[in-house]
Tab-separated table of C-alpha atoms in Angstrom:
chain	number	residue	atom	x	y	z
V	1	MET	CA	-9.989	-10.464	-7.693
V	2	LEU	CA	-6.698	-9.934	-7.997
V	3	ILE	CA	-4.491	-6.247	-8.993
V	4	THR	CA	-1.257	-6.327	-10.600
V	5	PHE	CA	0.855	-3.230	-11.000
V	6	LYS	CA	3.046	-3.001	-13.573
V	7	SER	CA	5.765	-0.548	-15.180
V	8	ALA	CA	9.343	-0.812	-16.601
V	9	ALA	CA	11.411	-0.400	-13.629
V	10	GLY	CA	10.392	-3.032	-11.307
V	11	ALA	CA	9.137	-6.064	-11.314
V	12	ASP	CA	4.860	-6.563	-10.911
V	13	VAL	CA	3.347	-6.380	-7.018
V	14	ILE	CA	0.569	-8.891	-6.988
V	15	MET	CA	-2.866	-6.862	-4.274
V	16	PHE	CA	-6.011	-9.283	-4.018
V	17	GLY	CA	-8.782	-6.407	-4.656
V	18	ASP	CA	-9.731	-5.051	-1.960
V	19	ILE	CA	-6.240	-3.560	-0.673
V	20	ALA	CA	-5.490	-3.669	-4.663
V	21	LYS	CA	-8.307	-0.253	-4.695
V	22	ARG	CA	-7.753	0.733	-1.079
V	23	LEU	CA	-4.763	2.443	-1.980
V	24	VAL	CA	-5.493	2.854	-6.108
V	25	GLY	CA	-7.827	4.976	-4.131
V	26	ILE	CA	-4.733	6.228	-1.547
V	27	LEU	CA	-2.653	7.203	-5.219
V	28	GLY	CA	-5.343	9.878	-5.618
V	29	LYS	CA	-6.997	7.496	-8.408
V	30	ASP	CA	-10.452	6.294	-8.307
V	31	PRO	CA	-10.743	2.312	-7.423
V	32	GLN	CA	-13.669	1.733	-9.233
V	33	ASP	CA	-11.823	1.913	-12.354
V	34	ALA	CA	-10.774	-1.604	-13.100
V	35	LYS	CA	-7.121	-0.039	-15.586
V	36	GLY	CA	-5.907	3.022	-14.200
V	37	ILE	CA	-2.141	4.861	-14.685
V	38	VAL	CA	-0.157	7.095	-11.673
V	39	THR	CA	1.635	9.722	-15.005
V	40	VAL	CA	5.328	10.306	-14.266
V	41	GLU	CA	3.767	13.884	-13.412
V	42	GLN	CA	1.796	11.886	-11.237
V	43	LEU	CA	3.933	10.084	-9.551
V	44	PRO	CA	5.967	12.246	-6.787
V	45	GLY	CA	3.060	13.144	-5.412
V	46	ALA	CA	1.584	9.711	-4.629
V	47	ILE	CA	4.907	8.051	-3.369
V	48	VAL	CA	4.078	11.826	-0.386
V	49	ARG	CA	0.671	10.312	-0.331
V	50	MET	CA	1.650	6.395	0.128
V	51	ARG	CA	4.446	7.279	2.470
V	52	THR	CA	1.502	9.283	4.370
V	53	ALA	CA	-1.042	6.407	4.485
V	54	ILE	CA	1.601	4.157	5.276
V	55	ASP	CA	2.802	6.564	8.830
V	56	GLU	CA	-0.656	6.977	9.432
V	57	ASP	CA	-1.361	3.355	10.266
V	58	LYS	CA	2.461	2.965	11.228
V	59	ALA	CA	0.971	5.568	14.135
V	60	LEU	CA	-2.016	4.127	14.518
V	61	HIS	CA	-1.249	0.011	14.922
V	62	LYS	CA	1.792	1.527	17.091
V	63	ALA	CA	-0.954	3.066	19.653
V	64	ALA	CA	-3.269	0.044	18.999
V	65	ALA	CA	0.128	-2.345	20.538
V	66	GLN	CA	0.262	0.167	23.774
V	67	ASP	CA	-3.324	-0.546	24.249
V	68	ASP	CA	-2.923	-4.294	24.194
V	69	ASP	CA	0.519	-3.343	26.477
V	70	GLU	CA	-2.383	-2.210	28.735
V	71	ASP	CA	-4.602	-4.529	28.863
V	72	ASP	CA	-4.624	-8.795	28.127
V	73	PRO	CA	-2.763	-8.680	24.955
V	74	ASP	CA	-5.472	-11.621	22.618
V	75	PRO	CA	-1.771	-14.240	21.654
V	76	GLU	CA	-4.221	-15.779	19.118
V	77	ARG	CA	-3.485	-12.149	17.538
V	78	HIS	CA	0.431	-12.177	18.079
V	79	GLY	CA	2.613	-13.944	16.159
V	80	MET	CA	1.383	-15.827	12.026
V	81	ALA	CA	-1.400	-14.838	12.879
V	82	ALA	CA	-1.595	-11.386	13.472
V	83	PRO	CA	-3.412	-8.967	10.971
V	84	VAL	CA	-1.012	-7.484	8.345
V	85	SER	CA	-1.060	-4.050	8.015
V	86	LEU	CA	-1.717	-1.325	5.592
V	87	ALA	CA	2.204	-0.690	5.520
V	88	GLN	CA	2.953	-3.638	5.217
V	89	ARG	CA	0.908	-4.554	2.543
V	90	ALA	CA	1.667	-0.889	0.742
V	91	TRP	CA	5.832	-1.519	0.857
V	92	PRO	CA	5.991	-2.590	-2.337
V	93	LEU	CA	4.037	-1.052	-3.951
V	94	LEU	CA	5.886	1.963	-3.270
V	95	ASP	CA	9.276	-0.033	-3.796
V	96	LEU	CA	7.770	0.139	-7.574
V	97	LEU	CA	6.548	3.203	-7.600
V	98	GLN	CA	10.407	4.761	-6.667
V	99	LEU	CA	11.991	3.062	-8.764
V	100	ALA	CA	9.383	3.711	-11.549
V	101	GLN	CA	9.852	8.035	-10.696
V	102	LYS	CA	14.022	7.305	-11.267
V	103	GLU	CA	13.274	5.691	-14.514
V	104	GLY	CA	11.165	8.154	-15.541
V	105	VAL	CA	7.941	5.585	-16.555
V	106	PRO	CA	4.692	5.310	-15.089
V	107	VAL	CA	3.111	3.237	-12.717
V	108	VAL	CA	-0.282	1.120	-14.548
V	109	TRP	CA	-3.109	-1.751	-13.510
V	110	GLY	CA	-5.472	-3.411	-15.094
V	111	VAL	CA	-3.443	-4.311	-18.599
């Protein structure tokens, strides 16, 4: 399942359902709702929550990378085979939220 985040402020952001639902939850919305909106009034709070989640994910991965340096690292988990982090997946949506805030328009999905 794909979820498309849309706003008049920028290009659509298309994500697989599992990560999109997780990000919808971070935005403070119900991840089980098929449709949703981040209103102009809700954008500042949503942006702060998204940035906080990104920062926490980066810190978690940095700590994990330091632990890997101490252990024998798995070569199959680096480079192109490395898992994609929440922070990497969230950036396009964060960018769309920031553009929407600048232009004073909402962000919607499922419509």
